[in-house]
Amino acid sequence: MKYILAFFVVCFSFEMVLAQHPITINMAEKDGLPDVEFYDIIRDQKDLFWLAANSGLYRYNGTDFLKVDCKQQKGLSVFNLTEDCANRIWCVNLYGQIMYGQNDSLHIFKDLHQVLKGNLASIFIENNDLIVVWEEGILIFDIKTAAQKFYKKVFKIATQKIQGKIYIFTSNGIVYSLADNHQLVQFYQFDNQEDVKVAAIFFEYKDKVYLSYRENYQRTFIDLTTNTQLNTSEFKELYNLRIIRVKELDNKLWFATNKGVFVYSINKDESWQLSAQYFSDEIVSDIFKDIDENYWFTTLNNGIYVMPNILIGKYKDILLKESVSSLEAVSKNLVAIGTTEGIVYLLNTQTEKVTTIQLPHLKTVNNLFYNEAKEELYISTNSRLSYSYDLKKGKLKSEGNKFGVTKGLAITETDIVYLTYNRAQVYLNTFTNHQKIKPLERKRAYSVLSDLNKNTVYIGYIDELVKYDSLWKPTTLTLKGENIQVSHLAQTENGVIWANINHVGIAAIVGDSILVKYKLDNGLIDNNLSFIKAVGNKLWCSYKGYLQCINTETDKITTITKQDGLENLITGLTISDSLLIFSSRRELYALPIYNELLFKKRKVPEVYFTQILIGNQNENIKDKYILPYEKNSVAFHFQANSFEAAKHLKFKYKLRGFDTQWRTTDHGISSVEYNSLPAGNFTFEIKTTTANNEYTSTGKKIELVIQLPFWEEWWFITLCLSLVFGALIFYYQKKMKSREEKQNQIFDKLVQEKKFTTLKLENLRSQMNPHFIFNALNSIQEYIINNQKNLASSYLVKFSRLIRIYLQHSQVNDVTLSAEIEALSLYLELEKIRFEEELKYHLEIAEGVNTKRIKVPSIFIQPYVENAIKHGLLHKKNNRKLEIKFELSECKTKLLCRIEDNGVGREAAQRISARNSFHTSFATKANEERIDLYNLNRSNKISVEINDIKENNIALGTVVSISIPVKKH
């Protein structure tokens, strides 16, 4: 009887486990999976996954697969992954090449194809030794020098590294361990060495070494540590299977076979029993549990499977063609599932047996409600039709429009509260023949809850929360004096009513007071939840693809996220005994609500930098960069190694000194770029965070120093200030000097003007010399004596006009050429009279000379004409000729004046002047000084050239050439 009871207990527990199948993710080509045939998987010190596949060695960072290979690789398939202390991943191929992967490349360590001859070797790393074990021997090499250190010929059947030691099972029935001195030490010996043992494999459990093998078509399991043979019947499921690998995980033995994975646990009586079986249609080659508690399974024909949370199961044998629209726990281990096609399924959560209830009309099952007292299931559709189902009799009954389009239903001891889209009402005495309908409010209601302990009902309307007493007297409950909108209500075991207040969170209702306890700020996944269910003093909530458990006694909130495999929107939620049952559109899931292992101890992977771009140039990754001002564009690329990191992880970053608050990247974004950073000191900080910001890593930092442009550097500013200050001093000094020069110029001008005035007076005096005046007056007197009154009058008029012109011209520096010629003509007329018509002169003005626009220095030409008459023609007896001509230069920029006489010449004139010193020409000297004064501030100078006219060395006259720059008014 005892054994029968034990058998039923075993069967029951086995059935409990197998009724749910853990959610698995099959990584495929859409996820970037490069192959379907995999042999090994490990995770290195940097949390990178390495995969040995038929097509080569791959590295996986949680987002992308990178093939690591080299051109010298002879065979693509690699096996037996192991890691050394330098973070190198070692592997071997069928050709016989021993290789290691480091960063992005694969390196050949040893080519042993001549030794291995096509046999697949096992490789192990021990300190600085590489140990190679194959079917015919053992080789040991020094990793640093690649030198061979040891060789031993043995015939291996199986080998494995367990607890830091390498065990080798040989064909002579002896198990050896490899000692530190490279010697083989006998560990175990079989009594019967003649029987052939095949398909042998080592494994460990609880510090013990085990060996399993086949002998005479029987599989045997031996505890080599205690020399004890295990009860073969306990592993009967493995009799005819090929065991590929054995791992100890979660205090259980996991067997990877050609028919999936078998998990065995040990009982208190040291007996083994099968506790789970997965992937019965797959050839599983390796099993791995990562630090995030994800279970990995590599297969030889269908890629990789991952179980994110082994305690969350899916009822995979329930194939729903319709979408799930509602869920309701009915009785022990029984859950009702409403669909969009008018079908209700009753699922036994342990046996997975399904009973189908087909409604007469194909209407969507809007809601399901279980009346425990009467063992009836009320079925509401999205039309005015509703039904009740008697679970004891298995009969469906039409209820007309009693529960049609139900938004909520609450059952009291005698009544049923019914909510629909436009009203709330009570079916009084609904369980008797005296049923009455009592309207409550004609407005939309969302939630209802019956507190049987206090005989009260709570209804959440569109604009208020109302509590009704046993006489249906309403009391509006408010939060801080304001009405609230409640979408969900639940009651925990301690009697507290919990309400999800839209946009606020979850509040506790005690009496008539409302206290908000949980919201987005203190850990709630969202303030507007999809479902709330109470079990004990815990609340189970859902929002989109998330589940949360709130311990209302400790206020601890734990979350099940998409990282646990909840990829789909949750459409229904209910509690059935110890299981939380929830649904997506066409699938049903379950998890054990009392198992604390359900909530994984998540380790957020640390972020690391993969690339730094400065001005679009790739830079070596450093902790600090000092950059010139023109290289102020920086891009940070980073990564965190975790399964499906792009889906489940985000990055929080902040550039201290630039950003005012933390920013969060979108899913799949793993780079941040800053353009045109100002000069200054910055620190870029980056952290890994989960999707709901529940967990955050420590983070990494990089310092940036953007130097000031040279024009903002202190030395440049100092130099500029010095230059400005120097320029101001220079400007001030120059201005003072300019002012002084200006004053000197004014003074010089005054001196010059004074000198001009003096010269003019001298010139005037020279013109009005006594001899000229004497002769002019004598001529006038002679005309008067000879009674030549007309001639005397004419001469006197001309003389007076000339005197007046000279006086006028002496007041200005420049006069027009016409004025100068007028004065010159009067002078020559008077001189001609004085010479008694013995003087012939010709005054010519060339064509193009505008006498009224061209200006010349006043009283400038007359002195040269006077010199020609006084010194050249005066000493000649007769035939006195004087020619004066005005013309323009070829470039029209100069006035050329030519004064030519046929006098005695300059030499003779000088000899005569020497005898008569009183005849010295003051006008000539004055004009020479005037020329020097005029030329002081002129770029175009006045020039005077005097030449003698000679023939056979005899003076025939004198020519004066005057060049005056044209000055027009």
XYZ file of N, CA, C and O in Angstrom, residues 149 172 265 438 597 696 756 866 878:
36
model
N 54.897 19.267 -23.819
C 55.429 18.962 -22.485
C 55.198 17.510 -22.075
O 55.903 16.984 -21.212
N 40.335 -0.329 -21.327
C 40.654 -1.466 -20.451
C 39.842 -1.443 -19.157
O 40.153 -2.167 -18.209
N 15.482 14.978 -10.417
C 15.744 15.494 -9.072
C 15.854 14.318 -8.110
O 15.307 13.231 -8.361
N -33.646 46.544 -9.019
C -33.520 47.867 -8.398
C -32.476 48.680 -9.173
O -31.277 48.363 -9.156
N 11.103 31.660 -6.291
C 12.081 31.591 -7.376
C 11.526 32.132 -8.686
O 12.257 32.295 -9.660
N 19.337 49.242 -12.398
C 20.301 50.059 -13.123
C 21.705 49.635 -12.752
O 21.974 49.344 -11.579
N 55.098 134.283 -48.595
C 54.495 134.583 -49.892
C 54.153 136.062 -50.006
O 54.390 136.697 -51.032
N 59.890 140.152 -67.703
C 60.636 141.362 -67.351
C 62.138 141.137 -67.487
O 62.880 141.973 -68.010
N 68.621 147.491 -81.619
C 67.439 147.421 -82.479
C 67.003 145.964 -82.659
O 67.653 145.047 -82.134
